[in-house]
PDB file of C-alpha atoms and ligand atoms in Angstrom:
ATOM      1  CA  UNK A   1      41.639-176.098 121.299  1.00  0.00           C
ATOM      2  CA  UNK A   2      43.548-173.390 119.648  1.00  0.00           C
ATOM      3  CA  UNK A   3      42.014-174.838 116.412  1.00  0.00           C
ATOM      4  CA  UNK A   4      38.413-174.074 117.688  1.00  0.00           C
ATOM      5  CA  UNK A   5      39.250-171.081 119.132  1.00  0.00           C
ATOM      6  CA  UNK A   6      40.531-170.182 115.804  1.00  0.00           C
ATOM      7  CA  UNK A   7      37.367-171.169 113.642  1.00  0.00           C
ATOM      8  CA  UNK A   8      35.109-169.673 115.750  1.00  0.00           C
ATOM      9  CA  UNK A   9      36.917-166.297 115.767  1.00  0.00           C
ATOM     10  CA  UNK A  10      36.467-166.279 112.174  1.00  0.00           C
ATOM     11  CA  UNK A  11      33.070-167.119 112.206  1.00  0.00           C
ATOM     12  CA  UNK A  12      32.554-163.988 114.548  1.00  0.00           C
ATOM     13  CA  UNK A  13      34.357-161.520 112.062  1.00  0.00           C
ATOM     14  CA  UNK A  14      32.220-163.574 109.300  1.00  0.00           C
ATOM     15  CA  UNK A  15      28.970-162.406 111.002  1.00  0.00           C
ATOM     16  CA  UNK A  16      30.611-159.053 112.272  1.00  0.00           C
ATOM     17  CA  UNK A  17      31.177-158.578 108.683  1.00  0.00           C
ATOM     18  CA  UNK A  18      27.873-159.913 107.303  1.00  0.00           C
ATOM     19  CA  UNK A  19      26.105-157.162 110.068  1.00  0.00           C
ATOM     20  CA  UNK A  20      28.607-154.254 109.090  1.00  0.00           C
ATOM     21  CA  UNK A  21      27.235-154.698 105.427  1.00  0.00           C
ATOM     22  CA  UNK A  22      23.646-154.693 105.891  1.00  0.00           C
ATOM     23  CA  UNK A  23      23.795-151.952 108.786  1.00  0.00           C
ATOM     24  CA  UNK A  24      25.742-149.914 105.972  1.00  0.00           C
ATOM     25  CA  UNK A  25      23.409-150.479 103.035  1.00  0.00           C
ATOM     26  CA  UNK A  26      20.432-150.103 105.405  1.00  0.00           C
ATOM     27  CA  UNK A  27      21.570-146.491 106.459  1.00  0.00           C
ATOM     28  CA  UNK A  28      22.424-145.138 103.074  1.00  0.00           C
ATOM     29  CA  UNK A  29      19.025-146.325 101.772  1.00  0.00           C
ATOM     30  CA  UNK A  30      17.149-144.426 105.152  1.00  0.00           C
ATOM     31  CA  UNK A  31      19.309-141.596 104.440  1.00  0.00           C
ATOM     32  CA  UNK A  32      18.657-141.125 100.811  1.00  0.00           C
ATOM     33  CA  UNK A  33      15.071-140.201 100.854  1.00  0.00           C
ATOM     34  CA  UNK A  34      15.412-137.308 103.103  1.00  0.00           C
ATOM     35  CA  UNK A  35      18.447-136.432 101.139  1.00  0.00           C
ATOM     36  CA  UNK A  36      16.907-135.824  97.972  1.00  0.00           C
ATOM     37  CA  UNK A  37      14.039-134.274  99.536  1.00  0.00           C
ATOM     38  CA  UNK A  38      16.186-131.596 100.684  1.00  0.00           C
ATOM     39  CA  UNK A  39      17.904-131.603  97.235  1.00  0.00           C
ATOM     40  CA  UNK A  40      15.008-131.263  95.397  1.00  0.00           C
ATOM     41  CA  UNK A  41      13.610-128.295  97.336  1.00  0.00           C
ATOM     42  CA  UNK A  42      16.739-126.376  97.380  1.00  0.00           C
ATOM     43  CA  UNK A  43      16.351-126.320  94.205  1.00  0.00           C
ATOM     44  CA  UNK A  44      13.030-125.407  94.221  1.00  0.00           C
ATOM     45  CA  UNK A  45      14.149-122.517  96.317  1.00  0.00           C
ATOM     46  CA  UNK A  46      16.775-121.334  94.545  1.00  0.00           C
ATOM     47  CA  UNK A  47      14.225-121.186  91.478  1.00  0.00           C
ATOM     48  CA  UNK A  48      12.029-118.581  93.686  1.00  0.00           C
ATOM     49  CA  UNK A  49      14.021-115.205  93.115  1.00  0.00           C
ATOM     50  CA  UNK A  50      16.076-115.646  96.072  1.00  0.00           C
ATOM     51  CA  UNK A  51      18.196-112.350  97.360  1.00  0.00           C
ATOM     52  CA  UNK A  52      21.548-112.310  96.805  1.00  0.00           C
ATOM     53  CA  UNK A  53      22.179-113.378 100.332  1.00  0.00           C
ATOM     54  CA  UNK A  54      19.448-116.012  99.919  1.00  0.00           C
ATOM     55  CA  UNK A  55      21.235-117.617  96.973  1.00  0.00           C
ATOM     56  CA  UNK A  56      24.745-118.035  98.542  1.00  0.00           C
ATOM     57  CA  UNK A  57      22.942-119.659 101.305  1.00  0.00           C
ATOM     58  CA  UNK A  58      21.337-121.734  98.832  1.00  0.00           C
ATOM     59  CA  UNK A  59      24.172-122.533  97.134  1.00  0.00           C
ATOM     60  CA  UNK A  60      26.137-123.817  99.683  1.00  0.00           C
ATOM     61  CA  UNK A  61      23.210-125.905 100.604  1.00  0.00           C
ATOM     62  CA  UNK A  62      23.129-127.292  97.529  1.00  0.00           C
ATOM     63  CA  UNK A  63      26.870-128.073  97.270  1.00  0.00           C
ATOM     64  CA  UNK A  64      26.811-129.564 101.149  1.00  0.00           C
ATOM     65  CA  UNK A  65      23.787-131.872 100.388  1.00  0.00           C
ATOM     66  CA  UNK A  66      24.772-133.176  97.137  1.00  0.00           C
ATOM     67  CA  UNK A  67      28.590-133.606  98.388  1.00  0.00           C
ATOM     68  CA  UNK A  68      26.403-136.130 101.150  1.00  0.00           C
ATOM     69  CA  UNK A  69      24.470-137.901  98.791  1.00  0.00           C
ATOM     70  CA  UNK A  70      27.966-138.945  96.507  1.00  0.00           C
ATOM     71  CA  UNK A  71      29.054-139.660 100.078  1.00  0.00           C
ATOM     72  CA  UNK A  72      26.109-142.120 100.588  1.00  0.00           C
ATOM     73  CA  UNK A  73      26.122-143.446  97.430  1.00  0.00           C
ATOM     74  CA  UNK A  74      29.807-144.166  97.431  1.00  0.00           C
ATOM     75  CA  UNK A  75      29.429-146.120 100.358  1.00  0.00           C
ATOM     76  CA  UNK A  76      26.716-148.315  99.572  1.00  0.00           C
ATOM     77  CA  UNK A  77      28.734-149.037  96.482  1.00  0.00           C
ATOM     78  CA  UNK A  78      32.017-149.649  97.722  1.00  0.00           C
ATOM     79  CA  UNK A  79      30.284-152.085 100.526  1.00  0.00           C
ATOM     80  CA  UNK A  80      28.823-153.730  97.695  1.00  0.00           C
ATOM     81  CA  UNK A  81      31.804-154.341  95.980  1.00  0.00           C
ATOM     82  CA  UNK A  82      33.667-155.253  99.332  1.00  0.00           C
ATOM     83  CA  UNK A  83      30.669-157.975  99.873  1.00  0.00           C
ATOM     84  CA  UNK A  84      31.746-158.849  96.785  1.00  0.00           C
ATOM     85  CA  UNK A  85      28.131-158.341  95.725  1.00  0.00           C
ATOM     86  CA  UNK A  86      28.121-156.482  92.586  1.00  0.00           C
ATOM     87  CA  UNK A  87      27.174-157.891  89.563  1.00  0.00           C
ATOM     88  CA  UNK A  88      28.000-157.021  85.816  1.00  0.00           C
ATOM     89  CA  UNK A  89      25.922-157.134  82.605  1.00  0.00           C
ATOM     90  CA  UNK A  90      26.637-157.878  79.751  1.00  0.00           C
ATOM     91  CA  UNK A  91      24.916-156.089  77.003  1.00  0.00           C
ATOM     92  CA  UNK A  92      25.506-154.982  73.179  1.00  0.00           C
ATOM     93  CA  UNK A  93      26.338-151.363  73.652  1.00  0.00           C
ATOM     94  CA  UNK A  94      27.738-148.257  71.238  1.00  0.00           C
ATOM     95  CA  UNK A  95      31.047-147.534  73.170  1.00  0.00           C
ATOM     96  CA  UNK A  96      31.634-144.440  70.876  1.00  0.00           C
ATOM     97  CA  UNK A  97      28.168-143.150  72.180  1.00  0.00           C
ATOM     98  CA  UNK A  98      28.998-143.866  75.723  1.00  0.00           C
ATOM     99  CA  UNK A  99      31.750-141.656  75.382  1.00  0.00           C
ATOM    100  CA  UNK A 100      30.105-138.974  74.458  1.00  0.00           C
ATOM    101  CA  UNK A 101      27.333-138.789  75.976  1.00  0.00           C
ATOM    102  CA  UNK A 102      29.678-138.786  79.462  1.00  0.00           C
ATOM    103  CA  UNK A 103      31.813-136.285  78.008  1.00  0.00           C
ATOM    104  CA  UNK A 104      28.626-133.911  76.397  1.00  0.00           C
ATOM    105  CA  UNK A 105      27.242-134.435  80.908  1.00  0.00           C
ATOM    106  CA  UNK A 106      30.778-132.662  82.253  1.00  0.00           C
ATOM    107  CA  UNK A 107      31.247-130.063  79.299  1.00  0.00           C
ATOM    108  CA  UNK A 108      29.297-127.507  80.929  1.00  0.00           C
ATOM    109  CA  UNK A 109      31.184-127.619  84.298  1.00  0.00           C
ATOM    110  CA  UNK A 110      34.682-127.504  82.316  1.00  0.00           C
ATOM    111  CA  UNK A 111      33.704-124.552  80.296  1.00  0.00           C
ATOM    112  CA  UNK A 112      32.177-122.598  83.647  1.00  0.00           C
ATOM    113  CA  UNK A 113      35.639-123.148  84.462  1.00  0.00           C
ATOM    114  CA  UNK A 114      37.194-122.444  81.129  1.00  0.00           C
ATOM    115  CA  UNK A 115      39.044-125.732  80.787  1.00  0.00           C
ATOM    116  CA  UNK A 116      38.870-127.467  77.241  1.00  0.00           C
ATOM    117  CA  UNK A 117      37.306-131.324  77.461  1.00  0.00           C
ATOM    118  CA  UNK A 118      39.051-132.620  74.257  1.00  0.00           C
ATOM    119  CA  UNK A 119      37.944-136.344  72.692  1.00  0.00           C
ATOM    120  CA  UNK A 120      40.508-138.346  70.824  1.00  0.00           C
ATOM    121  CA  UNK A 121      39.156-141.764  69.677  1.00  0.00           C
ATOM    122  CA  UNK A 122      40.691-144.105  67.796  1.00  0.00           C
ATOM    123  CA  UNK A 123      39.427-144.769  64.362  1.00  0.00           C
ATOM    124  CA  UNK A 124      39.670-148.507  64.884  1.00  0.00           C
ATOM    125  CA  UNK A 125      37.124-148.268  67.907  1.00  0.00           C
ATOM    126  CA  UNK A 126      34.867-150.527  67.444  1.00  0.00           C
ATOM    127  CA  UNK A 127      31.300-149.256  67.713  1.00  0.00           C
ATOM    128  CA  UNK A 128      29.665-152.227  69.364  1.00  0.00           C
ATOM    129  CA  UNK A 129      31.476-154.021  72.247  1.00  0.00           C
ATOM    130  CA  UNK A 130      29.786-156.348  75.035  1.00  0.00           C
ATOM    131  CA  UNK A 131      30.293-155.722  78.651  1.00  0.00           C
ATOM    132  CA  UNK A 132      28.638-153.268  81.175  1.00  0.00           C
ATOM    133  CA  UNK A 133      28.158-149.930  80.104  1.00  0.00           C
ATOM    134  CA  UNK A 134      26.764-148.613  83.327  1.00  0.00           C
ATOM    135  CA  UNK A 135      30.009-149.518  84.994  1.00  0.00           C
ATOM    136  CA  UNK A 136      32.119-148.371  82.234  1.00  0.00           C
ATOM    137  CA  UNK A 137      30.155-145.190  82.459  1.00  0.00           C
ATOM    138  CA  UNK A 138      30.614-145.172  86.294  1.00  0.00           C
ATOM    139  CA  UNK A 139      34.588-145.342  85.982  1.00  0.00           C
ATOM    140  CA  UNK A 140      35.228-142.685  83.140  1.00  0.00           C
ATOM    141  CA  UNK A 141      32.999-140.297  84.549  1.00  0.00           C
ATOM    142  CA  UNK A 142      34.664-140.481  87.966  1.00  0.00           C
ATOM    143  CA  UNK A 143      38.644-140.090  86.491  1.00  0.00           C
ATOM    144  CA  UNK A 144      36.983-137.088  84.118  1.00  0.00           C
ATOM    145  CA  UNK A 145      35.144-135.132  87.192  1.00  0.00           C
ATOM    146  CA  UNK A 146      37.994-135.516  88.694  1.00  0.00           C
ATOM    147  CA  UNK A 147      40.324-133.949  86.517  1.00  0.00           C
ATOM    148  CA  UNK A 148      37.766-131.084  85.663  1.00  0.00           C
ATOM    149  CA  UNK A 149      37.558-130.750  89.154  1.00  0.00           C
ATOM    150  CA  UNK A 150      41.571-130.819  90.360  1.00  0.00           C
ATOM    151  CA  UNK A 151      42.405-128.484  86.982  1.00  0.00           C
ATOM    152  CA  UNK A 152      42.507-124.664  86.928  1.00  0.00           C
ATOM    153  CA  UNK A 153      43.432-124.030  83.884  1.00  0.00           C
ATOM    154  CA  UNK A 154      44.128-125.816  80.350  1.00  0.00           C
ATOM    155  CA  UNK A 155      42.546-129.073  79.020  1.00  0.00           C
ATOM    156  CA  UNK A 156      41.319-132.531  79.940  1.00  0.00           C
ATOM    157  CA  UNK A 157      41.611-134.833  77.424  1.00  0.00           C
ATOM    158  CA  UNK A 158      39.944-138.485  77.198  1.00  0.00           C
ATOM    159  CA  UNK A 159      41.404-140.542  74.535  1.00  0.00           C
ATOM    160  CA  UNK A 160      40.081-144.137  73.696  1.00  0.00           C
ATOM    161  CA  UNK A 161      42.649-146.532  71.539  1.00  0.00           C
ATOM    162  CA  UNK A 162      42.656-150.637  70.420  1.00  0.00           C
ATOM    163  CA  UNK A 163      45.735-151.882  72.638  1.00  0.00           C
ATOM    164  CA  UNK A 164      45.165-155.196  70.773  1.00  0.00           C
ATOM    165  CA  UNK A 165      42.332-157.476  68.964  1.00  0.00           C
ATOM    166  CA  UNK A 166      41.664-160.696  67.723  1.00  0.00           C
ATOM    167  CA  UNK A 167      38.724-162.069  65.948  1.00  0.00           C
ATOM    168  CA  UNK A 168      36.271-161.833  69.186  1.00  0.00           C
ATOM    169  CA  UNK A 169      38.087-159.621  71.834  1.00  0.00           C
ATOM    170  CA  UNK A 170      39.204-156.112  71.888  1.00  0.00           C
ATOM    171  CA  UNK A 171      41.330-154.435  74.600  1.00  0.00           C
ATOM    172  CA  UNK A 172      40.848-150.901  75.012  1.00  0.00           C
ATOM    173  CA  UNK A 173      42.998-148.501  76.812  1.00  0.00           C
ATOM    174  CA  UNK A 174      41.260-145.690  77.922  1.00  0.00           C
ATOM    175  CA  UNK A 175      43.273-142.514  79.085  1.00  0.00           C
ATOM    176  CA  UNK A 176      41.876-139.255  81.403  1.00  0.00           C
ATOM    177  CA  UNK A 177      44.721-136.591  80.971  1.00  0.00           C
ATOM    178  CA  UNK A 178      44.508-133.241  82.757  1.00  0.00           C
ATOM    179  CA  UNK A 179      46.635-130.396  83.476  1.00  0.00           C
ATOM    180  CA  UNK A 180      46.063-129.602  86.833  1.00  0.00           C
ATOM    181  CA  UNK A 181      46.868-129.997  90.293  1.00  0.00           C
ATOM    182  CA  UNK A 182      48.994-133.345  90.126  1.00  0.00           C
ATOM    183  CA  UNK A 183      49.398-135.331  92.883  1.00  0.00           C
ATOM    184  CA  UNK A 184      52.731-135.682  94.985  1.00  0.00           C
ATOM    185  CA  UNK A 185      54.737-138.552  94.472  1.00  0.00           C
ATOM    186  CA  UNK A 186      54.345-139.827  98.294  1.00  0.00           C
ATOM    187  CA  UNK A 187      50.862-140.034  97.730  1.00  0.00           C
ATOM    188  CA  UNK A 188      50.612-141.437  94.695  1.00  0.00           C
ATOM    189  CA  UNK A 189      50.932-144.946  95.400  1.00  0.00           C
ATOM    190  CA  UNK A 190      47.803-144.817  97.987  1.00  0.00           C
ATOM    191  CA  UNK A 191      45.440-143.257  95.945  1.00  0.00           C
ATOM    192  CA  UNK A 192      43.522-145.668  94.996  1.00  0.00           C
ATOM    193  CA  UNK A 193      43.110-146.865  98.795  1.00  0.00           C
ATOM    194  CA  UNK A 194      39.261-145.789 100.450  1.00  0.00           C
ATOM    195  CA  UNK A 195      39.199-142.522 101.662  1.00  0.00           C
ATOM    196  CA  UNK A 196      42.648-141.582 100.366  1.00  0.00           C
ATOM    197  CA  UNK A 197      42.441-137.580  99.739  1.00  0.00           C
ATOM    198  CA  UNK A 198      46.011-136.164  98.283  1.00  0.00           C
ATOM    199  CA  UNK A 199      45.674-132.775  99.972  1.00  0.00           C
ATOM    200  CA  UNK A 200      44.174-132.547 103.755  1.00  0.00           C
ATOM    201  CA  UNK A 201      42.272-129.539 102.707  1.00  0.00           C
ATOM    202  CA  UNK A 202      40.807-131.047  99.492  1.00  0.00           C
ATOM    203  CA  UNK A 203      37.541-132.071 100.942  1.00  0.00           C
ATOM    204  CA  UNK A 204      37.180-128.312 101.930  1.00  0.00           C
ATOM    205  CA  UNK A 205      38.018-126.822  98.671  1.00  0.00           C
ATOM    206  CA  UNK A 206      37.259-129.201  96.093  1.00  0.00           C
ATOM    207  CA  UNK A 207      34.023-131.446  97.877  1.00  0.00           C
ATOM    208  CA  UNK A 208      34.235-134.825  97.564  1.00  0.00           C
ATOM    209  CA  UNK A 209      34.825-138.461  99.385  1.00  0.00           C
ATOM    210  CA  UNK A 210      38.058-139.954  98.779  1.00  0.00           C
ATOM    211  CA  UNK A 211      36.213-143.049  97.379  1.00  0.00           C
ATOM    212  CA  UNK A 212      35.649-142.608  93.896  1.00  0.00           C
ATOM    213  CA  UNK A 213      39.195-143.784  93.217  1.00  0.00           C
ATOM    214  CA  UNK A 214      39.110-146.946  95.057  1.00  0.00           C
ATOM    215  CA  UNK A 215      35.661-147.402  93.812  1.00  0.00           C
ATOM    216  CA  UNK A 216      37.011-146.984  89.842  1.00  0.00           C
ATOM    217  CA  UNK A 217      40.473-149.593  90.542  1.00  0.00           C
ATOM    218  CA  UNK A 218      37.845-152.391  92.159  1.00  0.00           C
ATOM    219  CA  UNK A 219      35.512-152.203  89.019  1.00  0.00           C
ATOM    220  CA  UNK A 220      38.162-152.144  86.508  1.00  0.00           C
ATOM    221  CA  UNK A 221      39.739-155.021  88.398  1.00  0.00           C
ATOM    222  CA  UNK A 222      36.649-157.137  88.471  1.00  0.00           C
ATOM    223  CA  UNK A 223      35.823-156.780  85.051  1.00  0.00           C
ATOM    224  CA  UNK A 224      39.274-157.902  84.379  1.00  0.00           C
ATOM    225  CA  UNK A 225      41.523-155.201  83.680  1.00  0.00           C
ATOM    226  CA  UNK A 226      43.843-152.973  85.217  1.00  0.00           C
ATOM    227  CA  UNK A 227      44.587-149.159  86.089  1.00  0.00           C
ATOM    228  CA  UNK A 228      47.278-147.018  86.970  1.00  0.00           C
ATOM    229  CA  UNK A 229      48.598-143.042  87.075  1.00  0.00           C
ATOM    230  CA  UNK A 230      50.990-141.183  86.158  1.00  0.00           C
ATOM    231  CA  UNK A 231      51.402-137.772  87.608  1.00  0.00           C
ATOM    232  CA  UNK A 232      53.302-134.811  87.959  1.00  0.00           C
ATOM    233  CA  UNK A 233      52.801-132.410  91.162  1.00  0.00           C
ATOM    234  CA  UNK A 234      52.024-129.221  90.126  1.00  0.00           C
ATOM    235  CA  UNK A 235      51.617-129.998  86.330  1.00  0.00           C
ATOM    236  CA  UNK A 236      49.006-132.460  85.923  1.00  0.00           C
ATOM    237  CA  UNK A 237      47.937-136.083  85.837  1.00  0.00           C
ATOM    238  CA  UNK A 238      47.233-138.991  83.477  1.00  0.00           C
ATOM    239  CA  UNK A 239      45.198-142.101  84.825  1.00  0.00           C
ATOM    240  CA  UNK A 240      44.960-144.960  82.246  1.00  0.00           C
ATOM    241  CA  UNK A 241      42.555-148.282  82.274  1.00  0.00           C
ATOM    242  CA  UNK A 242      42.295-151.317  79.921  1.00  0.00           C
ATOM    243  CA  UNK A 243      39.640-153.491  79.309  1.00  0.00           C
ATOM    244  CA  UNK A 244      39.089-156.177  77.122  1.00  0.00           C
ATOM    245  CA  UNK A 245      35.435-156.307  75.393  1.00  0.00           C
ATOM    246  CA  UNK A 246      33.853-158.744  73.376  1.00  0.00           C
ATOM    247  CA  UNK A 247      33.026-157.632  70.356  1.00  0.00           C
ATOM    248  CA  UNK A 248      30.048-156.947  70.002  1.00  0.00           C
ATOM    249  CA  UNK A 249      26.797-157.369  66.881  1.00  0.00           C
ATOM    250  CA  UNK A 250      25.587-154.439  66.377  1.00  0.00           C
ATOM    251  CA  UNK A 251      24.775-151.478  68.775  1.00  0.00           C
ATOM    252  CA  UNK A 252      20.967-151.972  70.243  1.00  0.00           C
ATOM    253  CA  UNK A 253      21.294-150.188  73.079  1.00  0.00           C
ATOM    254  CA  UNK A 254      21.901-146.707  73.749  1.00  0.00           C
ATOM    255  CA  UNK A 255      23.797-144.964  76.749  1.00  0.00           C
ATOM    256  CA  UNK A 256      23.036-143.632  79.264  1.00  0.00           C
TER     257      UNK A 256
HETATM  258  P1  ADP B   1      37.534-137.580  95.778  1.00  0.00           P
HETATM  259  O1  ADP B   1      37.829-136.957  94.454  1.00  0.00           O
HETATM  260  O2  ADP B   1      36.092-137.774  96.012  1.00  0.00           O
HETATM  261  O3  ADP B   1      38.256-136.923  96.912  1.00  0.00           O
HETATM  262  P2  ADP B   1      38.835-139.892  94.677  1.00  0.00           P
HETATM  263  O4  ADP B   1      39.022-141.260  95.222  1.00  0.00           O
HETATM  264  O5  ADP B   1      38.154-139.764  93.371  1.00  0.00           O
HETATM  265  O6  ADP B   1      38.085-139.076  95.786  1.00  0.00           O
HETATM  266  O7  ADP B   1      40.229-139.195  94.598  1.00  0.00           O
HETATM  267  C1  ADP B   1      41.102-139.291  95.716  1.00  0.00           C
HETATM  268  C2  ADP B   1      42.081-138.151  95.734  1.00  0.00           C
HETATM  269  O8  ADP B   1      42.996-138.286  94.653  1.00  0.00           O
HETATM  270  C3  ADP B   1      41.468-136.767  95.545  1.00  0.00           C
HETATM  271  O9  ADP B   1      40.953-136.247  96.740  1.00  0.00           O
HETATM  272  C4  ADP B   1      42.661-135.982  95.038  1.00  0.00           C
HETATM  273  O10 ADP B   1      43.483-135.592  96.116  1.00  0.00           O
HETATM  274  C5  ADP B   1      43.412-137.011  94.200  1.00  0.00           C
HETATM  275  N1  ADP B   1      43.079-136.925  92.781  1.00  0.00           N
HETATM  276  C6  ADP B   1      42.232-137.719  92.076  1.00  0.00           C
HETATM  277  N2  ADP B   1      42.191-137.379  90.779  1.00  0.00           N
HETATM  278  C7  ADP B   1      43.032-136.339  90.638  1.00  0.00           C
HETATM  279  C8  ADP B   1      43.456-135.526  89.529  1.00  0.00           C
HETATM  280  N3  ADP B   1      42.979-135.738  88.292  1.00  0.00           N
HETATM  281  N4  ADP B   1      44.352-134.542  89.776  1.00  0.00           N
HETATM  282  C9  ADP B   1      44.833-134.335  91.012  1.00  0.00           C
HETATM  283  N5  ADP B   1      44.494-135.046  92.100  1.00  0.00           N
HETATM  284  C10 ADP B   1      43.608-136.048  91.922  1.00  0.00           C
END
């Protein structure tokens, strides 16, 4: 008896699960049509010679609407990756050209802030790899806004190296290296947990979800690598990833 009691309590969480999912990804998909309705016309607005007063108002419209939509977007992801539903490409693709073309999308909101965003590629990079640039893309933009957005002053740097190669696979360590906030050490080791935040008042000051992290480790992870941080509270932080690529033809498609 305790047997079927058993099986069919884990065919409830199954289902319980299974509803949890789909309730999720149906919300975020109802919620983010009016959300970039309201995005798009506060722009609009804020294009139409607004006052002073106006354009604060604006502003923080902005901010507070596109803070929701990461928020929605997060989650549908991470539930998609918790579903274990996500699924990776695997295309020919210029990794150089990835690179830069994330770094060339975040230069302008380092250099509103006066930070440096330095490159430092390895010469041995290969310039065609195979895998999924999209996801790649997904995972070094998040560690980069993040440490343009937890640095004050000083430099970000993103540095790509070969960690080791043989005739058809390359592993690549990427690094994000910042000189900002750092993270205490009694955080440190949950960070990459959902909804982790390292300060309670970050969400106020610096926007964001806490999921971007945890988001970032599960991708690396399922496209079989690993990532970790180093950091220094007060002085800045390093977060590292390595993946292993096939290597690839020759580049044929361009990204993003
Ligand atoms: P979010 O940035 O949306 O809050 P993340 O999962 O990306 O969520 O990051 C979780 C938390 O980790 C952040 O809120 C912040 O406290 C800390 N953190 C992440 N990256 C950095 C960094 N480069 N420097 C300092 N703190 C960081």
């Amino acid at each position: 008896v305790a047997e079927e009691e058993l099986i069919k309590a884990k065919e409830q969480a199954e289902q319980a699960a299974v509803a949890k999912t789909q309730f999720l990804s149906t919300m975020s998909h109802e919620i983010r049509t009016p959300m970039n309705a309201v995005i798009g016309f506060t722009h609009l607005l804020i294009q139409q010679s607004p006052t002073a007063q106006q354009l604060k108002y604006l502003d923080i419209l902005k901010f507070s609407a596109e803070n929701l939509l990461v928020l929605i977007n997060d989650i549908l992801d991470f539930n998609k990756i918790e579903a274990g539903k996500v699924e990776f490409e695997n295309v020919d693709f210029n990794l150089h050209g990835l690179i830069d073309n994330i770094r060339f999308a975040l230069l302008q909101k380092a250099e509103e802030k006066g930070i440096q965003l330095k490159l430092m590629i390895d010469q041995d990079l290969p310039d065609a790899v195979i895998g999924d640039p999209v996801r790649l893309g997904q995972i070094l933009t998040n560690l980069i806004s993040n440490a343009v957005k937890f640095t004050e002053k000083g430099k970000v740097s993103i540095a790509a190296s070969v960690a080791c190669q043989d005739s058809d696979i390359i592993t690549i360590d990427f690094e994000v290296a910042d000189t900002g906030i750092g993270i205490p050490a009694d955080k440190l080791e949950y960070i990459f947990e959902s909804f982790t935040q390292a300060a309670s008042d970050t969400t106020r000051k610096f926007g964001g979800t806490g999921l971007g992290l945890a988001i970032s480790k599960r991708l690396v992870e399922l496209m079989g690598g690993s990532i970790s941080v180093r950091s220094e509270f007060g002085k800045g932080s390093v977060f590292m990833f390595s993946l292993a690529f096939k290597r690839g033809l020759k580049s044929i498609t361009r990204h993003p």
